PDB file of C-alpha atoms and ligand atoms in Angstrom:
ATOM      1  CA  MET A 666      -9.537  11.513 -25.972  1.00 70.00           C
ATOM      2  CA  ALA A 667      -8.330  10.002 -29.250  1.00 78.00           C
ATOM      3  CA  PHE A 668      -7.266   6.416 -28.638  1.00 91.00           C
ATOM      4  CA  ASP A 669      -3.678   5.235 -28.710  1.00 92.00           C
ATOM      5  CA  ARG A 670      -1.505   3.096 -26.498  1.00 93.00           C
ATOM      6  CA  SER A 671       1.143   5.594 -25.438  1.00 96.00           C
ATOM      7  CA  VAL A 672       1.610   5.398 -21.689  1.00 98.00           C
ATOM      8  CA  ILE A 673      -0.572   7.686 -19.602  1.00 98.00           C
ATOM      9  CA  ILE A 674       0.397   8.591 -16.021  1.00 98.00           C
ATOM     10  CA  ALA A 675      -2.649   9.213 -13.829  1.00 99.00           C
ATOM     11  CA  PRO A 676      -1.747  10.458 -10.338  1.00 99.00           C
ATOM     12  CA  SER A 677      -4.307   9.486  -7.689  1.00 98.00           C
ATOM     13  CA  ILE A 678      -5.345  12.429  -5.529  1.00 98.00           C
ATOM     14  CA  LEU A 679      -5.935   9.942  -2.721  1.00 98.00           C
ATOM     15  CA  ALA A 680      -2.285  10.719  -1.920  1.00 98.00           C
ATOM     16  CA  ALA A 681      -2.702  14.515  -2.231  1.00 98.00           C
ATOM     17  CA  ASP A 682      -3.430  17.102   0.455  1.00 98.00           C
ATOM     18  CA  PHE A 683      -7.160  16.689   1.173  1.00 98.00           C
ATOM     19  CA  ALA A 684      -7.392  20.369   2.190  1.00 98.00           C
ATOM     20  CA  ALA A 685      -6.169  21.540  -1.216  1.00 98.00           C
ATOM     21  CA  PHE A 686      -7.499  19.252  -3.968  1.00 98.00           C
ATOM     22  CA  GLY A 687      -7.959  21.970  -6.615  1.00 98.00           C
ATOM     23  CA  ALA A 688      -4.452  23.322  -6.154  1.00 98.00           C
ATOM     24  CA  GLU A 689      -3.038  19.781  -6.028  1.00 99.00           C
ATOM     25  CA  CYS A 690      -4.645  18.928  -9.389  1.00 98.00           C
ATOM     26  CA  GLU A 691      -3.149  22.057 -10.952  1.00 98.00           C
ATOM     27  CA  ALA A 692       0.243  21.365  -9.377  1.00 99.00           C
ATOM     28  CA  VAL A 693       0.494  17.765 -10.541  1.00 98.00           C
ATOM     29  CA  GLU A 694      -0.760  18.607 -14.059  1.00 98.00           C
ATOM     30  CA  GLY A 695       1.817  21.381 -14.187  1.00 98.00           C
ATOM     31  CA  GLU A 696       4.434  18.741 -13.413  1.00 98.00           C
ATOM     32  CA  GLY A 697       3.414  16.413 -16.242  1.00 98.00           C
ATOM     33  CA  ALA A 698       0.400  14.328 -15.176  1.00 98.00           C
ATOM     34  CA  ASP A 699      -1.645  13.094 -18.157  1.00 98.00           C
ATOM     35  CA  TRP A 700      -4.894  12.316 -16.291  1.00 98.00           C
ATOM     36  CA  ILE A 701      -6.146  12.902 -12.743  1.00 99.00           C
ATOM     37  CA  HIS A 702      -7.388   9.733 -10.987  1.00 99.00           C
ATOM     38  CA  VAL A 703     -10.130  10.295  -8.409  1.00 99.00           C
ATOM     39  CA  ASP A 704     -10.798   7.474  -5.915  1.00 98.00           C
ATOM     40  CA  VAL A 705     -14.395   7.453  -4.664  1.00 99.00           C
ATOM     41  CA  MET A 706     -14.938   5.131  -1.674  1.00 98.00           C
ATOM     42  CA  ASP A 707     -18.124   4.473   0.262  1.00 98.00           C
ATOM     43  CA  GLY A 708     -17.136   2.564   3.434  1.00 98.00           C
ATOM     44  CA  HIS A 709     -19.293  -0.328   2.199  1.00 98.00           C
ATOM     45  CA  PHE A 710     -17.761  -1.754  -0.989  1.00 98.00           C
ATOM     46  CA  VAL A 711     -14.341  -0.881   0.459  1.00 98.00           C
ATOM     47  CA  PRO A 712     -13.415  -0.230   4.104  1.00 98.00           C
ATOM     48  CA  ASN A 713     -12.689   3.487   3.643  1.00 98.00           C
ATOM     49  CA  ILE A 714     -14.635   6.661   2.810  1.00 98.00           C
ATOM     50  CA  THR A 715     -13.317   9.475   0.616  1.00 98.00           C
ATOM     51  CA  PHE A 716     -15.571  11.848  -1.327  1.00 97.00           C
ATOM     52  CA  GLY A 717     -18.480  12.032  -3.755  1.00 98.00           C
ATOM     53  CA  PRO A 718     -19.809  13.843  -6.816  1.00 98.00           C
ATOM     54  CA  ALA A 719     -19.873  17.304  -5.206  1.00 98.00           C
ATOM     55  CA  MET A 720     -16.134  17.119  -4.612  1.00 98.00           C
ATOM     56  CA  CYS A 721     -15.594  15.964  -8.203  1.00 98.00           C
ATOM     57  CA  ALA A 722     -17.616  18.923  -9.495  1.00 98.00           C
ATOM     58  CA  ALA A 723     -15.614  21.290  -7.287  1.00 98.00           C
ATOM     59  CA  ILE A 724     -12.232  20.130  -8.615  1.00 98.00           C
ATOM     60  CA  ARG A 725     -13.291  19.793 -12.272  1.00 98.00           C
ATOM     61  CA  PRO A 726     -12.436  23.441 -13.148  1.00 98.00           C
ATOM     62  CA  HIS A 727      -8.922  22.811 -11.795  1.00 98.00           C
ATOM     63  CA  ILE A 728      -8.331  19.873 -14.176  1.00 98.00           C
ATOM     64  CA  LYS A 729      -7.310  20.598 -17.790  1.00 98.00           C
ATOM     65  CA  THR A 730      -6.772  16.974 -18.775  1.00 98.00           C
ATOM     66  CA  VAL A 731      -8.973  13.963 -18.045  1.00 98.00           C
ATOM     67  CA  MET A 732     -10.897  13.377 -14.825  1.00 98.00           C
ATOM     68  CA  ASP A 733     -10.721   9.619 -14.317  1.00 99.00           C
ATOM     69  CA  VAL A 734     -13.234   8.654 -11.624  1.00 99.00           C
ATOM     70  CA  HIS A 735     -12.795   5.247  -9.965  1.00 99.00           C
ATOM     71  CA  LEU A 736     -15.955   4.256  -8.139  1.00 99.00           C
ATOM     72  CA  MET A 737     -15.341   1.882  -5.236  1.00 99.00           C
ATOM     73  CA  ILE A 738     -18.990   2.008  -4.239  1.00 98.00           C
ATOM     74  CA  ALA A 739     -22.010  -0.304  -4.224  1.00 98.00           C
ATOM     75  CA  PRO A 740     -24.557   0.208  -5.581  1.00 98.00           C
ATOM     76  CA  VAL A 741     -23.180   2.205  -8.527  1.00 98.00           C
ATOM     77  CA  ASP A 742     -26.146   2.906 -10.792  1.00 98.00           C
ATOM     78  CA  PRO A 743     -27.973   5.506  -8.648  1.00 98.00           C
ATOM     79  CA  TYR A 744     -24.869   7.755  -8.727  1.00 98.00           C
ATOM     80  CA  ILE A 745     -23.726   7.536 -12.367  1.00 98.00           C
ATOM     81  CA  GLU A 746     -25.647  10.578 -13.538  1.00 98.00           C
ATOM     82  CA  ALA A 747     -24.253  12.694 -10.690  1.00 98.00           C
ATOM     83  CA  PHE A 748     -20.639  11.786 -11.486  1.00 99.00           C
ATOM     84  CA  ALA A 749     -21.205  12.412 -15.200  1.00 98.00           C
ATOM     85  CA  GLU A 750     -22.732  15.799 -14.416  1.00 98.00           C
ATOM     86  CA  ALA A 751     -19.751  16.529 -12.173  1.00 98.00           C
ATOM     87  CA  GLY A 752     -17.612  16.314 -15.308  1.00 98.00           C
ATOM     88  CA  ALA A 753     -16.099  12.839 -15.118  1.00 99.00           C
ATOM     89  CA  ASP A 754     -14.537  11.907 -18.462  1.00 98.00           C
ATOM     90  CA  VAL A 755     -14.060   8.271 -17.456  1.00 98.00           C
ATOM     91  CA  ILE A 756     -16.245   6.496 -14.899  1.00 99.00           C
ATOM     92  CA  THR A 757     -15.001   3.098 -13.741  1.00 99.00           C
ATOM     93  CA  ALA A 758     -17.163   0.652 -11.803  1.00 99.00           C
ATOM     94  CA  HIS A 759     -16.146  -2.648 -10.225  1.00 98.00           C
ATOM     95  CA  VAL A 760     -17.352  -5.914 -11.699  1.00 98.00           C
ATOM     96  CA  GLU A 761     -17.754  -7.113  -8.080  1.00 98.00           C
ATOM     97  CA  ALA A 762     -19.984  -4.178  -7.064  1.00 98.00           C
ATOM     98  CA  GLY A 763     -23.282  -5.707  -8.126  1.00 95.00           C
ATOM     99  CA  PRO A 764     -25.112  -8.236 -10.257  1.00 96.00           C
ATOM    100  CA  HIS A 765     -25.488  -6.028 -13.346  1.00 97.00           C
ATOM    101  CA  ILE A 766     -22.123  -4.723 -14.519  1.00 98.00           C
ATOM    102  CA  HIS A 767     -23.288  -4.811 -18.155  1.00 98.00           C
ATOM    103  CA  ARG A 768     -26.215  -2.517 -17.346  1.00 98.00           C
ATOM    104  CA  THR A 769     -23.913  -0.248 -15.332  1.00 98.00           C
ATOM    105  CA  LEU A 770     -21.498   0.150 -18.258  1.00 98.00           C
ATOM    106  CA  GLN A 771     -24.369   0.885 -20.619  1.00 98.00           C
ATOM    107  CA  ALA A 772     -25.603   3.540 -18.187  1.00 98.00           C
ATOM    108  CA  ILE A 773     -22.141   5.144 -17.952  1.00 98.00           C
ATOM    109  CA  ARG A 774     -21.916   5.450 -21.730  1.00 98.00           C
ATOM    110  CA  GLY A 775     -25.505   6.614 -21.813  1.00 98.00           C
ATOM    111  CA  ALA A 776     -24.562   9.420 -19.428  1.00 98.00           C
ATOM    112  CA  GLY A 777     -21.890  10.558 -21.899  1.00 98.00           C
ATOM    113  CA  ALA A 778     -18.740   9.286 -20.150  1.00 98.00           C
ATOM    114  CA  LYS A 779     -16.190   6.663 -21.154  1.00 98.00           C
ATOM    115  CA  ALA A 780     -16.964   3.392 -19.382  1.00 98.00           C
ATOM    116  CA  GLY A 781     -14.367   1.577 -17.302  1.00 99.00           C
ATOM    117  CA  VAL A 782     -14.585  -1.759 -15.538  1.00 99.00           C
ATOM    118  CA  ALA A 783     -12.301  -2.585 -12.591  1.00 99.00           C
ATOM    119  CA  LEU A 784     -11.271  -6.052 -11.441  1.00 98.00           C
ATOM    120  CA  ASN A 785     -10.172  -6.816  -7.878  1.00 98.00           C
ATOM    121  CA  PRO A 786      -7.051  -8.959  -7.493  1.00 98.00           C
ATOM    122  CA  GLY A 787      -9.230 -12.014  -6.771  1.00 98.00           C
ATOM    123  CA  THR A 788     -11.293 -11.696  -9.967  1.00 98.00           C
ATOM    124  CA  PRO A 789     -10.167 -13.571 -13.081  1.00 98.00           C
ATOM    125  CA  ALA A 790      -9.300 -11.909 -16.403  1.00 98.00           C
ATOM    126  CA  SER A 791     -12.139 -13.794 -18.097  1.00 98.00           C
ATOM    127  CA  ALA A 792     -14.681 -11.540 -16.318  1.00 98.00           C
ATOM    128  CA  ILE A 793     -14.144  -8.890 -19.015  1.00 98.00           C
ATOM    129  CA  ALA A 794     -14.828 -11.166 -21.989  1.00 97.00           C
ATOM    130  CA  PRO A 795     -18.594 -10.488 -22.194  1.00 97.00           C
ATOM    131  CA  LEU A 796     -18.053  -6.737 -21.761  1.00 98.00           C
ATOM    132  CA  LEU A 797     -15.617  -5.920 -24.553  1.00 97.00           C
ATOM    133  CA  ASP A 798     -18.085  -4.117 -26.782  1.00 96.00           C
ATOM    134  CA  ILE A 799     -19.325  -1.765 -24.064  1.00 98.00           C
ATOM    135  CA  VAL A 800     -16.100  -0.890 -22.277  1.00 98.00           C
ATOM    136  CA  ASP A 801     -13.441   1.756 -22.949  1.00 98.00           C
ATOM    137  CA  LEU A 802     -11.041   0.890 -20.122  1.00 98.00           C
ATOM    138  CA  VAL A 803     -10.222  -2.127 -17.984  1.00 98.00           C
ATOM    139  CA  CYS A 804      -8.727  -1.269 -14.596  1.00 99.00           C
ATOM    140  CA  VAL A 805      -6.610  -4.074 -13.171  1.00 98.00           C
ATOM    141  CA  MET A 806      -6.352  -3.595  -9.422  1.00 98.00           C
ATOM    142  CA  THR A 807      -2.877  -4.578  -8.262  1.00 98.00           C
ATOM    143  CA  VAL A 808      -3.786  -4.050  -4.587  1.00 98.00           C
ATOM    144  CA  ASN A 809      -7.041  -4.743  -2.768  1.00 98.00           C
ATOM    145  CA  PRO A 810      -8.907  -1.455  -3.130  1.00 98.00           C
ATOM    146  CA  GLY A 811      -9.484   0.870  -0.200  1.00 98.00           C
ATOM    147  CA  PHE A 812      -6.166   2.457   0.637  1.00 98.00           C
ATOM    148  CA  GLY A 813      -3.123   4.044  -0.971  1.00 98.00           C
ATOM    149  CA  GLY A 814       0.425   2.986  -0.255  1.00 98.00           C
ATOM    150  CA  GLN A 815      -0.113  -0.788  -0.338  1.00 98.00           C
ATOM    151  CA  LYS A 816       2.239  -3.409  -1.719  1.00 98.00           C
ATOM    152  CA  PHE A 817       1.877  -4.377  -5.389  1.00 98.00           C
ATOM    153  CA  ILE A 818       0.460  -7.903  -5.897  1.00 98.00           C
ATOM    154  CA  HIS A 819       2.709  -9.544  -8.475  1.00 98.00           C
ATOM    155  CA  THR A 820       0.295 -12.253  -9.648  1.00 97.00           C
ATOM    156  CA  CYS A 821      -1.683  -9.432 -11.295  1.00 98.00           C
ATOM    157  CA  VAL A 822       1.050  -9.018 -13.936  1.00 98.00           C
ATOM    158  CA  GLU A 823       0.154 -12.357 -15.512  1.00 98.00           C
ATOM    159  CA  LYS A 824      -3.513 -11.393 -15.368  1.00 98.00           C
ATOM    160  CA  THR A 825      -2.699  -8.136 -17.174  1.00 98.00           C
ATOM    161  CA  ARG A 826      -1.062 -10.154 -19.957  1.00 98.00           C
ATOM    162  CA  ASP A 827      -4.195 -12.322 -20.226  1.00 98.00           C
ATOM    163  CA  ILE A 828      -6.413  -9.234 -20.388  1.00 98.00           C
ATOM    164  CA  ARG A 829      -4.233  -7.722 -23.101  1.00 98.00           C
ATOM    165  CA  ALA A 830      -4.698 -10.911 -25.139  1.00 98.00           C
ATOM    166  CA  ILE A 831      -8.479 -10.919 -24.614  1.00 98.00           C
ATOM    167  CA  ILE A 832      -8.730  -7.264 -25.702  1.00 98.00           C
ATOM    168  CA  GLY A 833      -6.768  -7.833 -28.911  1.00 96.00           C
ATOM    169  CA  ASP A 834      -7.057  -4.911 -31.333  1.00 93.00           C
ATOM    170  CA  ARG A 835     -10.017  -3.256 -29.642  1.00 97.00           C
ATOM    171  CA  PRO A 836      -9.571   0.380 -28.529  1.00 97.00           C
ATOM    172  CA  VAL A 837      -9.708  -0.453 -24.812  1.00 98.00           C
ATOM    173  CA  HIS A 838      -7.225   1.002 -22.330  1.00 98.00           C
ATOM    174  CA  ILE A 839      -5.632  -1.218 -19.687  1.00 98.00           C
ATOM    175  CA  GLU A 840      -5.165   0.740 -16.482  1.00 98.00           C
ATOM    176  CA  ILE A 841      -3.121  -0.483 -13.515  1.00 99.00           C
ATOM    177  CA  ASP A 842      -4.068   0.730 -10.072  1.00 98.00           C
ATOM    178  CA  GLY A 843      -2.133   0.082  -6.881  1.00 98.00           C
ATOM    179  CA  GLY A 844       1.530   0.009  -5.926  1.00 98.00           C
ATOM    180  CA  VAL A 845       2.750   1.459  -9.229  1.00 98.00           C
ATOM    181  CA  ASP A 846       6.285   2.872  -8.916  1.00 98.00           C
ATOM    182  CA  PRO A 847       9.482   2.762 -11.002  1.00 98.00           C
ATOM    183  CA  THR A 848      10.066  -0.898 -10.056  1.00 98.00           C
ATOM    184  CA  THR A 849       6.578  -2.172 -10.962  1.00 98.00           C
ATOM    185  CA  ALA A 850       5.681   0.153 -13.873  1.00 98.00           C
ATOM    186  CA  PRO A 851       7.972  -1.602 -16.403  1.00 98.00           C
ATOM    187  CA  LEU A 852       6.470  -4.994 -15.521  1.00 98.00           C
ATOM    188  CA  VAL A 853       2.879  -3.949 -16.196  1.00 98.00           C
ATOM    189  CA  VAL A 854       3.702  -1.948 -19.325  1.00 98.00           C
ATOM    190  CA  ALA A 855       5.531  -4.994 -20.719  1.00 98.00           C
ATOM    191  CA  ALA A 856       2.379  -6.996 -19.933  1.00 98.00           C
ATOM    192  CA  GLY A 857       0.270  -4.592 -22.002  1.00 98.00           C
ATOM    193  CA  ALA A 858      -0.888  -1.812 -19.671  1.00 98.00           C
ATOM    194  CA  ASP A 859      -1.049   1.771 -20.975  1.00 98.00           C
ATOM    195  CA  VAL A 860      -2.593   3.789 -18.101  1.00 98.00           C
ATOM    196  CA  LEU A 861      -0.639   3.865 -14.839  1.00 98.00           C
ATOM    197  CA  VAL A 862      -2.355   5.148 -11.721  1.00 99.00           C
ATOM    198  CA  ALA A 863       0.116   6.172  -9.035  1.00 98.00           C
ATOM    199  CA  GLY A 864      -0.655   7.828  -5.719  1.00 98.00           C
ATOM    200  CA  SER A 865       2.151   7.671  -3.211  1.00 98.00           C
ATOM    201  CA  ALA A 866       4.853   7.254  -5.870  1.00 98.00           C
ATOM    202  CA  VAL A 867       3.865  10.606  -7.454  1.00 99.00           C
ATOM    203  CA  PHE A 868       2.931  12.748  -4.458  1.00 98.00           C
ATOM    204  CA  LYS A 869       5.765  11.727  -2.120  1.00 98.00           C
ATOM    205  CA  GLY A 870       8.180  14.460  -1.173  1.00 98.00           C
ATOM    206  CA  GLY A 871       6.241  17.326  -2.783  1.00 98.00           C
ATOM    207  CA  SER A 872       3.460  19.795  -2.007  1.00 98.00           C
ATOM    208  CA  VAL A 873       1.491  22.588  -3.656  1.00 98.00           C
ATOM    209  CA  ALA A 874       4.172  24.993  -2.405  1.00 98.00           C
ATOM    210  CA  ASP A 875       6.969  22.755  -3.681  1.00 98.00           C
ATOM    211  CA  PRO A 876       5.617  20.688  -6.612  1.00 98.00           C
ATOM    212  CA  ALA A 877       8.952  19.921  -8.319  1.00 98.00           C
ATOM    213  CA  PRO A 878       9.176  16.473  -6.640  1.00 99.00           C
ATOM    214  CA  TYR A 879       5.893  15.545  -8.386  1.00 99.00           C
ATOM    215  CA  GLY A 880       7.597  16.158 -11.719  1.00 98.00           C
ATOM    216  CA  ALA A 881      10.681  14.196 -10.726  1.00 98.00           C
ATOM    217  CA  ASN A 882       8.508  11.313  -9.505  1.00 98.00           C
ATOM    218  CA  ILE A 883       6.474  11.260 -12.753  1.00 98.00           C
ATOM    219  CA  ARG A 884       9.676  11.339 -14.833  1.00 98.00           C
ATOM    220  CA  ALA A 885      11.115   8.474 -12.764  1.00 98.00           C
ATOM    221  CA  ILE A 886       8.087   6.335 -13.636  1.00 98.00           C
ATOM    222  CA  ARG A 887       8.269   7.276 -17.349  1.00 98.00           C
ATOM    223  CA  GLU A 888      12.012   6.623 -17.500  1.00 98.00           C
ATOM    224  CA  SER A 889      11.633   3.232 -15.775  1.00 98.00           C
ATOM    225  CA  ILE A 890       9.427   2.122 -18.666  1.00 96.00           C
ATOM    226  CA  HIS A 891      11.989   3.044 -21.295  1.00 88.00           C
ATOM    227  CA  ALA A 892      14.979   1.703 -19.325  1.00 80.00           C
TER     228      ALA A 892
HETATM  229  C1  DX5 B1276      -6.720   2.045  -4.099  1.00 86.47           C
HETATM  230  C2  DX5 B1276      -6.939   3.162  -5.082  1.00 86.47           C
HETATM  231  C3  DX5 B1276      -5.702   3.579  -5.784  1.00 86.47           C
HETATM  232  C4  DX5 B1276      -4.670   4.180  -4.862  1.00 86.47           C
HETATM  233  C5  DX5 B1276      -3.325   3.932  -5.410  1.00 86.47           C
HETATM  234  O1  DX5 B1276      -7.926   1.644  -3.577  1.00 86.47           O
HETATM  235  O2  DX5 B1276      -7.876   2.766  -6.074  1.00 86.47           O
HETATM  236  O3  DX5 B1276      -5.993   4.475  -6.842  1.00 86.47           O
HETATM  237  O4  DX5 B1276      -4.836   5.549  -4.659  1.00 86.47           O
HETATM  238  O5  DX5 B1276      -2.400   4.369  -4.486  1.00 86.47           O
HETATM  239  P1  DX5 B1276      -0.880   3.889  -4.518  1.00 86.47           P
HETATM  240  O6  DX5 B1276      -0.323   4.319  -5.834  1.00 86.47           O
HETATM  241  O7  DX5 B1276      -0.276   4.588  -3.357  1.00 86.47           O
HETATM  242  O8  DX5 B1276      -0.905   2.387  -4.387  1.00 86.47           O
HETATM  243 ZN1   ZN B1277      -8.083   4.018  -7.966  1.00 86.47          ZN
END
C-alpha cells in the first residue's frame, strides 16, 4: 500500500449478495474495484447488524486487493485484534464510538493494520487535528451510518475541504462513505477526497452471474471525476 492520491474505488459489500460474499468480492475486483470495503455494524453504535471478524476471515482469501474494514461498533478495542487477525489491511473506527479514539488508533497500528478514523456527519472536521500523527485514513461519512442507499449529505463536501486543509502534506487518505455516485463523486474529489466507497452505485444491476454492470458502474464513477 504505497501512498499516493490517485483515486481509489472501494465497493461496499453491504450492497452485495449476502449469500455469496466471496464470489461477490472476486466479481467486483474482476470488474475493476481497487479496495473492498467491509461494513461491520453492531446494532448498538448504529441501528443495524451485519457481520463480524469470522466473516472477514472467510472472505479474505477471495480478496486480492485491500480489505478495508469499517467498524460501526462500540466498544471497538476488544475486537481490534480479531479483525487484524482476520486479515484487515485498514481498520477504521469512529471518533464517536468511545472516549479513547487515540488509544484505539494506537491499538490498530499496534495490531499491524493501517488506522482509519471515521467522522459522522454531525462531527466537525477539527476532531481529527489531534490524531494526525497516528492515522492513515480519515473517513468522512456523507450519510448517517447504518444503511446503504441513503441520500448524500451535501454539507459534508465543505467539511471534506476543511479536512484536506488540516491534513496538508501528510500521507493520510481521505475516504468518502455514503451516497457516492457519478453525481457526487466529482464534488468530493474536487474537495480533496481520494478513496470513494460506493455500495448501491457499484452493485446495482449486476450479480455474480452477470458482473459486467459492476464494471460499467465503476467506470461511470471514474469517468465522472475526469469529466
Ligand atoms: C453506511 C456504510 C456505507 C454504505 C454505503 O453505514 O458505512 O459503506 O455501504 O452505501 P451507499 O454507497 O449505498 O450509500
Ligand atoms: Zn462504510
